Coordinates of C-alpha atoms and ligand atoms in Angstrom, one line a residue:
M1 CA 85.8 127.3 117.9
K2 CA 84.2 125.2 115.2
V3 CA 86.6 122.9 113.5
L4 CA 86.6 121.0 110.3
V5 CA 88.6 118.0 109.5
I6 CA 89.0 116.9 106.0
G7 CA 89.4 113.0 105.5
G8 CA 88.2 109.8 106.5
G9 CA 90.7 107.3 107.6
G10 CA 92.5 106.3 110.8
R11 CA 94.6 109.4 110.6
E12 CA 91.5 111.5 110.6
H13 CA 89.7 109.8 113.5
T14 CA 93.0 110.3 115.6
L15 CA 93.0 114.0 114.6
V16 CA 89.4 114.4 115.4
W17 CA 89.9 112.3 118.9
K18 CA 92.8 114.7 119.8
L19 CA 91.2 118.0 118.8
A20 CA 88.1 116.9 120.9
Q21 CA 90.3 117.1 123.9
S22 CA 91.0 120.8 123.2
S23 CA 89.0 123.2 125.6
R24 CA 88.9 125.7 122.7
V25 CA 87.0 123.3 120.4
S26 CA 83.2 123.6 120.5
Q27 CA 82.2 121.4 117.7
I28 CA 83.9 119.2 115.1
F29 CA 82.8 118.4 111.6
C30 CA 84.7 115.5 109.6
A31 CA 84.3 115.3 105.8
P32 CA 83.5 112.4 105.1
G33 CA 84.7 110.7 108.2
N34 CA 83.8 107.2 109.4
A35 CA 82.0 105.1 111.9
G36 CA 84.6 106.1 114.6
T37 CA 84.6 110.0 113.9
A38 CA 80.8 109.7 114.0
K39 CA 81.0 109.3 117.8
I40 CA 82.8 112.4 118.6
A41 CA 82.2 114.5 115.4
E42 CA 79.3 115.3 112.9
N43 CA 80.2 113.5 109.7
L44 CA 79.6 115.3 106.6
D45 CA 78.4 113.8 103.1
I46 CA 81.0 115.7 101.2
S47 CA 84.0 113.9 99.8
D48 CA 87.6 114.9 100.8
G49 CA 88.2 115.9 97.3
D50 CA 85.2 118.1 96.6
I51 CA 87.0 121.4 97.2
P52 CA 84.0 123.7 96.3
A53 CA 81.6 121.9 98.6
L54 CA 84.0 122.0 101.4
L55 CA 84.6 125.7 101.0
K56 CA 80.9 126.4 100.9
F57 CA 80.5 124.3 104.0
A58 CA 83.1 126.1 106.1
I59 CA 81.9 129.5 104.8
D60 CA 78.3 128.8 105.5
N61 CA 79.0 127.3 109.0
N62 CA 81.6 129.7 110.3
I63 CA 84.4 127.3 110.6
G64 CA 87.0 128.7 112.8
H65 CA 89.9 126.2 111.6
T66 CA 90.1 123.6 108.9
M67 CA 92.6 120.9 109.2
V68 CA 93.5 118.9 105.9
G69 CA 94.3 115.2 106.4
P70 CA 94.9 113.7 102.8
E71 CA 97.5 114.7 100.3
V72 CA 95.2 114.8 97.1
P73 CA 93.1 117.8 98.2
L74 CA 96.5 119.6 99.3
V75 CA 98.2 118.9 96.1
N76 CA 94.9 120.2 94.2
G77 CA 95.3 123.6 96.1
I78 CA 92.7 123.4 98.8
V79 CA 94.7 125.7 101.2
D80 CA 94.9 128.2 98.4
E81 CA 91.0 128.1 97.9
F82 CA 90.4 128.4 101.6
E83 CA 92.8 131.3 102.1
S84 CA 91.6 133.1 99.2
A85 CA 88.3 133.2 100.9
G86 CA 89.7 134.3 104.1
L87 CA 89.4 131.2 106.1
R88 CA 92.1 129.8 108.5
V89 CA 93.4 126.4 107.2
F90 CA 96.1 124.1 108.2
G91 CA 98.3 122.6 105.6
P92 CA 100.7 123.5 102.6
N93 CA 99.4 125.5 99.6
A94 CA 99.7 123.8 96.2
R95 CA 103.2 125.3 95.3
A96 CA 104.4 123.5 98.5
A97 CA 102.6 120.6 98.5
I98 CA 104.4 119.5 95.4
L99 CA 107.0 118.1 97.5
E100 CA 104.6 115.1 97.7
G101 CA 102.8 115.8 94.3
S102 CA 105.9 115.3 92.2
K103 CA 108.7 112.9 92.8
V104 CA 110.7 114.5 89.9
F105 CA 110.4 118.0 91.7
T106 CA 111.5 116.5 95.0
K107 CA 114.4 114.7 93.5
E108 CA 115.9 117.7 91.6
L109 CA 115.3 119.9 94.7
L110 CA 117.3 117.3 96.9
A111 CA 120.1 117.2 94.2
K112 CA 120.2 120.9 93.8
Y113 CA 120.4 121.5 97.6
N114 CA 122.7 118.4 98.3
I115 CA 120.4 116.6 100.5
P116 CA 121.2 112.9 100.9
T117 CA 118.9 110.6 98.8
A118 CA 119.2 107.7 96.2
E119 CA 121.0 108.2 93.0
Y120 CA 118.3 108.6 90.3
H121 CA 117.5 109.3 86.5
R122 CA 114.3 110.7 85.2
F123 CA 112.3 109.7 82.0
T124 CA 109.7 111.1 79.9
E125 CA 110.1 108.6 77.4
T126 CA 109.3 104.8 77.7
S127 CA 112.0 103.8 75.1
A128 CA 114.7 105.8 77.1
A129 CA 113.6 104.1 80.4
L130 CA 113.8 100.7 78.7
D131 CA 117.3 101.4 77.2
F132 CA 118.5 102.5 80.7
L133 CA 117.4 99.4 82.2
E134 CA 118.9 97.4 79.3
S135 CA 122.5 98.6 80.1
N136 CA 121.9 98.7 83.8
T137 CA 123.8 95.9 85.5
T138 CA 122.7 96.3 89.4
Y139 CA 119.5 94.9 90.6
P140 CA 117.1 95.3 92.6
I141 CA 116.2 98.7 91.2
V142 CA 113.4 101.1 92.1
V143 CA 111.0 102.6 89.6
K144 CA 108.5 105.3 90.7
A145 CA 105.8 107.2 89.1
D146 CA 106.2 110.9 89.5
G147 CA 102.6 111.8 90.6
L148 CA 100.2 110.6 93.3
A149 CA 99.4 107.0 93.2
A150 CA 97.8 106.3 96.5
G151 CA 100.9 105.1 98.0
K152 CA 101.4 102.3 95.1
G153 CA 103.4 104.1 92.6
V154 CA 106.7 102.6 93.8
L155 CA 108.0 99.3 92.5
I156 CA 111.0 97.4 93.7
S157 CA 112.2 95.3 90.8
L158 CA 114.6 92.5 91.2
S159 CA 115.3 92.0 87.6
K160 CA 115.6 93.9 84.4
E161 CA 112.6 92.2 83.0
A162 CA 110.4 93.0 86.0
A163 CA 111.6 96.7 85.9
Q164 CA 110.9 97.0 82.3
Q165 CA 107.5 95.6 82.8
G166 CA 106.8 98.1 85.6
V167 CA 108.0 100.9 83.2
R168 CA 105.5 99.8 80.5
E169 CA 102.7 99.6 82.9
M170 CA 103.4 103.1 84.3
M171 CA 104.4 104.7 81.0
E172 CA 102.3 103.1 78.4
D173 CA 99.3 101.3 80.1
K174 CA 99.0 104.2 82.4
V175 CA 98.2 102.0 85.5
F176 CA 98.4 105.2 87.6
G177 CA 97.0 107.5 85.2
D178 CA 98.9 110.8 84.4
A179 CA 101.0 110.0 87.5
G180 CA 103.2 107.8 85.3
N181 CA 103.7 110.4 82.4
E182 CA 107.1 110.9 84.0
I183 CA 109.0 108.3 86.1
I184 CA 112.2 108.0 88.2
I185 CA 114.5 105.0 88.3
E186 CA 116.6 105.2 91.4
E187 CA 119.2 103.2 93.3
F188 CA 118.0 100.5 95.6
M189 CA 119.0 101.3 99.2
T190 CA 119.1 99.1 102.2
G191 CA 118.6 99.8 105.9
P192 CA 116.0 100.4 108.5
E193 CA 113.2 103.1 107.9
L194 CA 112.3 106.0 110.1
S195 CA 109.3 108.2 109.6
L196 CA 110.2 111.8 110.8
L197 CA 107.2 114.1 111.1
C198 CA 107.7 117.9 111.7
F199 CA 105.4 120.8 112.4
V200 CA 106.5 123.5 110.2
D201 CA 105.7 127.4 109.7
S202 CA 107.4 129.9 107.6
K203 CA 110.4 130.1 110.0
T204 CA 110.4 127.0 112.4
A205 CA 110.3 123.3 112.2
I206 CA 109.7 121.1 115.4
P207 CA 110.2 117.4 115.2
M208 CA 107.6 115.2 116.7
V209 CA 108.3 112.0 118.6
S210 CA 109.5 109.3 116.1
A211 CA 107.7 106.6 114.7
K212 CA 108.2 103.4 112.7
D213 CA 105.5 102.2 110.0
Y214 CA 105.4 98.5 108.8
K215 CA 104.5 99.0 104.9
R216 CA 104.5 95.5 103.6
I217 CA 101.3 93.4 103.9
G218 CA 103.3 90.2 104.9
E219 CA 105.2 89.2 107.9
G220 CA 109.0 89.6 107.6
D221 CA 108.6 92.6 105.3
T222 CA 107.2 90.5 102.3
G223 CA 104.7 90.9 100.0
L224 CA 103.0 94.1 98.5
N225 CA 103.3 97.5 99.9
T226 CA 100.4 98.8 101.8
G227 CA 99.4 102.2 103.4
G228 CA 100.9 100.7 106.5
M229 CA 99.9 97.6 108.6
G230 CA 101.0 98.9 112.0
A231 CA 103.3 101.3 113.7
I232 CA 105.4 102.1 116.9
S233 CA 106.5 105.2 118.6
P234 CA 109.1 105.9 119.5
N235 CA 111.3 104.2 116.7
P236 CA 114.0 102.2 118.5
L237 CA 116.7 103.4 116.4
Y238 CA 115.9 107.1 117.0
D239 CA 118.1 109.2 119.4
D240 CA 119.2 112.8 119.8
T241 CA 122.2 112.3 117.4
L242 CA 120.0 110.8 114.6
E243 CA 117.6 113.6 115.2
S244 CA 120.0 116.5 115.1
Y245 CA 121.6 114.9 112.0
C246 CA 118.3 114.6 110.2
L247 CA 117.2 118.2 111.0
K248 CA 120.7 119.6 110.2
N249 CA 121.2 117.6 106.8
I250 CA 117.7 116.9 105.6
I251 CA 114.7 118.9 107.1
E252 CA 116.3 122.5 107.3
P253 CA 118.1 122.4 103.9
T254 CA 114.7 121.1 102.3
L255 CA 112.9 123.8 104.0
E256 CA 115.4 126.5 103.1
G257 CA 115.6 125.2 99.5
M258 CA 111.7 125.4 99.3
R259 CA 111.8 129.0 100.3
Q260 CA 114.7 129.6 97.8
E261 CA 112.4 128.3 95.4
G262 CA 109.6 130.7 96.2
R263 CA 107.7 127.8 97.6
P264 CA 107.6 128.2 101.3
F265 CA 106.4 125.2 103.1
K266 CA 103.8 125.2 106.1
G267 CA 102.0 122.4 107.9
I268 CA 103.2 118.8 108.4
L269 CA 106.3 117.9 106.7
Y270 CA 106.7 114.0 106.7
C271 CA 110.1 112.7 105.7
G272 CA 110.5 109.1 105.0
I273 CA 114.0 108.2 105.7
M274 CA 116.4 105.0 105.3
I275 CA 119.1 104.7 107.4
T276 CA 121.5 103.4 104.9
P277 CA 125.2 102.1 105.6
Q278 CA 126.3 105.7 104.2
G279 CA 123.8 107.4 106.6
P280 CA 120.5 108.6 106.5
K281 CA 118.9 109.2 103.1
V282 CA 115.6 110.5 101.9
L283 CA 113.2 108.1 100.6
E284 CA 110.1 110.5 100.0
Y285 CA 108.4 113.3 101.3
N286 CA 104.7 113.8 102.4
V287 CA 103.1 116.9 103.0
R288 CA 100.6 115.5 105.7
F289 CA 100.5 113.3 108.7
G290 CA 101.2 109.7 108.2
D291 CA 98.9 107.1 108.5
P292 CA 99.2 104.9 110.8
E293 CA 102.0 107.0 112.3
T294 CA 99.5 109.6 113.4
Q295 CA 97.8 106.9 115.4
V296 CA 100.9 106.5 117.5
I297 CA 102.2 109.9 117.6
L298 CA 99.2 112.0 118.6
P299 CA 98.3 109.9 121.5
R300 CA 101.7 110.8 123.1
L301 CA 101.2 114.6 122.6
K302 CA 100.3 116.5 125.8
T303 CA 100.1 119.9 124.3
D304 CA 96.8 121.1 122.8
L305 CA 96.7 120.2 119.1
L306 CA 94.6 123.2 118.3
D307 CA 97.1 125.5 119.9
I308 CA 99.9 123.9 117.6
F309 CA 97.8 124.1 114.5
E310 CA 96.9 127.8 115.2
A311 CA 100.5 128.8 116.0
V312 CA 101.4 127.3 112.4
V313 CA 98.8 129.3 110.7
D314 CA 99.9 132.7 112.6
D315 CA 103.7 131.8 112.0
K316 CA 104.1 131.5 115.8
L317 CA 105.4 128.0 116.3
A318 CA 108.7 129.3 117.9
D319 CA 106.5 130.6 120.8
I320 CA 104.8 127.3 121.7
D321 CA 106.3 124.7 123.9
I322 CA 105.3 121.1 122.7
E323 CA 105.2 118.5 125.1
W324 CA 105.3 114.7 124.7
D325 CA 104.4 111.7 126.9
E326 CA 107.2 109.6 127.8
A327 CA 105.2 106.5 127.3
A328 CA 105.3 104.4 124.1
A329 CA 102.5 103.6 121.7
A330 CA 101.7 100.9 119.3
T331 CA 99.0 100.5 116.7
I332 CA 98.0 97.3 114.9
V333 CA 96.0 97.6 111.8
L334 CA 93.0 95.3 111.2
A335 CA 92.7 95.0 107.4
S336 CA 90.0 93.4 104.9
E337 CA 91.0 90.1 103.4
G338 CA 92.9 90.7 100.2
Y339 CA 94.2 94.1 101.0
P340 CA 96.2 96.0 99.3
E341 CA 94.4 94.2 96.3
A342 CA 90.7 93.6 95.9
Y343 CA 88.7 93.1 99.1
P344 CA 85.1 92.6 100.2
K345 CA 83.3 95.7 101.8
G346 CA 80.1 95.9 103.9
L347 CA 81.0 93.0 106.4
P348 CA 79.6 93.5 110.0
I349 CA 82.3 94.1 112.7
S350 CA 81.5 92.9 116.3
G351 CA 83.5 93.2 119.6
L352 CA 84.2 96.9 119.5
D353 CA 82.4 97.6 122.7
D354 CA 84.6 94.9 124.6
I355 CA 87.8 96.9 124.1
I356 CA 88.7 98.8 127.2
S357 CA 92.5 99.1 127.6
S358 CA 93.0 100.1 123.8
V359 CA 91.8 103.0 121.8
V360 CA 90.4 101.9 118.5
F361 CA 90.9 104.4 115.7
H362 CA 88.5 103.5 112.9
A363 CA 89.7 103.9 109.1
G364 CA 87.7 101.8 106.6
T365 CA 84.3 101.7 108.6
K366 CA 80.8 102.9 108.1
L367 CA 77.7 103.1 110.1
Q368 CA 74.6 101.5 108.8
A369 CA 71.3 101.3 110.7
G370 CA 73.5 101.5 114.0
D371 CA 75.8 98.6 112.8
V372 CA 79.6 99.1 112.1
L373 CA 80.4 97.7 108.6
T374 CA 83.8 97.5 107.0
S375 CA 84.1 99.9 104.0
G376 CA 87.7 99.9 103.2
G377 CA 91.1 98.0 103.0
R378 CA 92.4 99.2 106.3
V379 CA 89.5 98.9 108.6
L380 CA 90.7 99.4 112.2
N381 CA 93.6 100.4 114.2
V382 CA 93.8 99.1 117.8
T383 CA 96.2 101.4 119.6
S384 CA 97.7 101.4 123.0
I385 CA 99.9 103.6 125.3
S386 CA 102.3 101.7 127.8
P387 CA 105.6 102.4 129.4
T388 CA 107.3 100.3 126.8
V389 CA 106.6 99.5 123.1
A390 CA 106.6 95.9 124.0
D391 CA 103.8 96.3 126.6
A392 CA 101.9 98.6 124.1
L393 CA 102.1 96.0 121.4
K394 CA 101.0 93.3 123.7
T395 CA 97.9 95.1 124.6
S396 CA 97.1 96.0 121.1
Y397 CA 97.3 92.4 120.0
E398 CA 95.2 91.2 122.8
N399 CA 92.5 93.7 122.1
S400 CA 92.7 93.0 118.3
E401 CA 91.5 89.4 118.9
L402 CA 88.3 90.6 120.6
I403 CA 87.3 92.3 117.6
H404 CA 85.8 90.1 114.7
F405 CA 84.9 90.6 111.0
D406 CA 85.0 87.9 108.1
G407 CA 88.7 87.9 106.8
K408 CA 90.2 90.1 109.4
T409 CA 93.8 90.4 108.5
I410 CA 96.6 91.4 111.0
R411 CA 100.4 91.4 110.6
G412 CA 101.7 89.5 113.7
D413 CA 105.4 91.0 113.7
I414 CA 104.6 94.7 114.1
G415 CA 107.5 96.1 116.4
S416 CA 109.9 93.4 115.2
Ligands
LIG501 P1 108.0 105.8 99.0 O1 106.5 105.9 98.8 O2 108.7 106.6 98.0 O3 108.3 106.0 100.6 O4 108.4 104.4 98.7 C1 107.4 103.2 99.6 C2 108.5 102.3 100.2 O5 109.3 101.7 99.1 C3 109.4 103.0 101.0 O6 109.0 103.0 102.4 C4 110.5 101.8 101.2 O7 110.2 100.8 101.9 C5 110.6 101.4 99.6 N1 111.6 102.2 98.8 C6 111.3 103.5 98.2 N2 112.5 103.8 97.5 C7 113.3 102.9 97.8 C8 114.6 102.9 97.5 N3 115.4 103.7 96.6 N4 115.5 101.9 97.9 C9 114.8 100.9 98.6 N5 113.7 101.0 99.0 C10 112.8 101.8 98.6
LIG502 N1 102.4 105.4 106.3 C1 102.7 105.9 105.1 C2 102.0 107.2 104.7 O1 101.2 107.8 105.5 O2 102.4 107.7 103.7

C-alpha cells in the first residue's frame, strides 16, 4: 500500500519511520517532510495546509492510506475532504477536531458532562474580561485564546496587570489573529503533568503507553512555553490506578459527550492532564499525536502501526491487540538559539552520521545540495530506548553532544 503522511516535524519523521517498518507499506510520501523523512520517504513540495493539492496528489497517486500529523489541516476539515473523495484517511473530521480547535467548545463540553477541569469564565468582550480581572483576587491566573495559536495561546499571569495586558494583546491587538476573538480565563492549577494519548474509533478507546513532555524552554520549568523540549516514556507517575481513573472519569465521558453532541471522534485523542491535589484534571485536548511525545511512544510500539490506523478507519479497533515494549524511551530536543522566539535558519548541521546508539528524528531540518541545514525552532530529537528511563536519557544526552550546529540549545534536565 502507498501511504501519505502529512506534516514535516519530529512527529511526522517518527510516523514515517514506524510506518516504514510495516510489511504492508510499499511506498511512503511525506508532505512536506524534512531532511530525515527524505531518507525513508519521498518528500512532496506541498505544504501541510494545502488541502486541495494534498487531495489531488492522493487521488492521482492511488494513495491507500493518508495519516494527518498536525492539527491545522484536521481543524480545517482535511478528513472531510478526503472522505468525500472516497479516500481512506486517519484522523477526526472537522466537527470532532473542534476539541482542539476551540478551547471554549471544550470547556463547555467538560462542564456539561462533569469532567474534571479548571474553573473558567469565557469572554467575547475585552471590557468584561478586564473587569473580571479587576475584581479577581487570586493570582496566578491563566488566560487562553479560544482558537489555534501554534501552542502559544496560553498565558500564565502572575499579576492582575500581566493578565490584563495578555487580554488586550489577544482581544485587541489580535496577536493570535481570530483565535483571540474569544478567550477563557481559568483557575491556575498545580501539580505534575501527564500526556495520555489514545487510539480511538467510533466505539473503542485504547490508551497508549504514557509520556511526559517538558514544555518550558528553561531548566527547572522556567521561561516561555515551547512545543516541548524533550519527553520520556513511561511517565514515572503513571500506574494502572491512574490509567483506570483517567479512562473512566475523563476519556470515556469525553468521547460519550462528543457522540451525544453529534460529533463522534475518531483518530488520536491526546489529553493533557494535570494531577492536582484534588485529582487529575483536564488541561487541554489535542486531536493528534503529540510532538515530542510521539518520539518516545512509537518506538515502544510492537504492533504494526498501519494495522492500527486501518482498524480505526474501519471501526475495528476492538479486534486488534496492541503490544508495547517494556523498555523505556527518552528524547532530547536540539533547538535553535532563541527558540521559542526568533531564531536563525539555514545553519549547517554536522555529526549526524556519528550517531549509532540513538535514533535521530528530524524536525526543523532541510536538505540543500546534500547538506542538512536547520530550518525550524526545534531541529532534531535524539531518541533512545533502554531498560530504564535513566539509561535512555544518558544515551540521548551523550549522543546529543556529537551533533553540532551554531547555537544548539538543549534543556539539561529532561527526565527530572
Ligand atoms: P495547554 O496548551 O492548554 O495545554 O497549556 C499549555 C501549558 O500551560 C500546559 O501544559 C500547562 O503547563 C500550562 N497550563 C495550561 N492551563 C493551566 C492551568 N489552568 N493551570 C496551570 N497551568 C496551566
Ligand atoms: N507536546 C505538546 C503537543 O504536542 O501539543
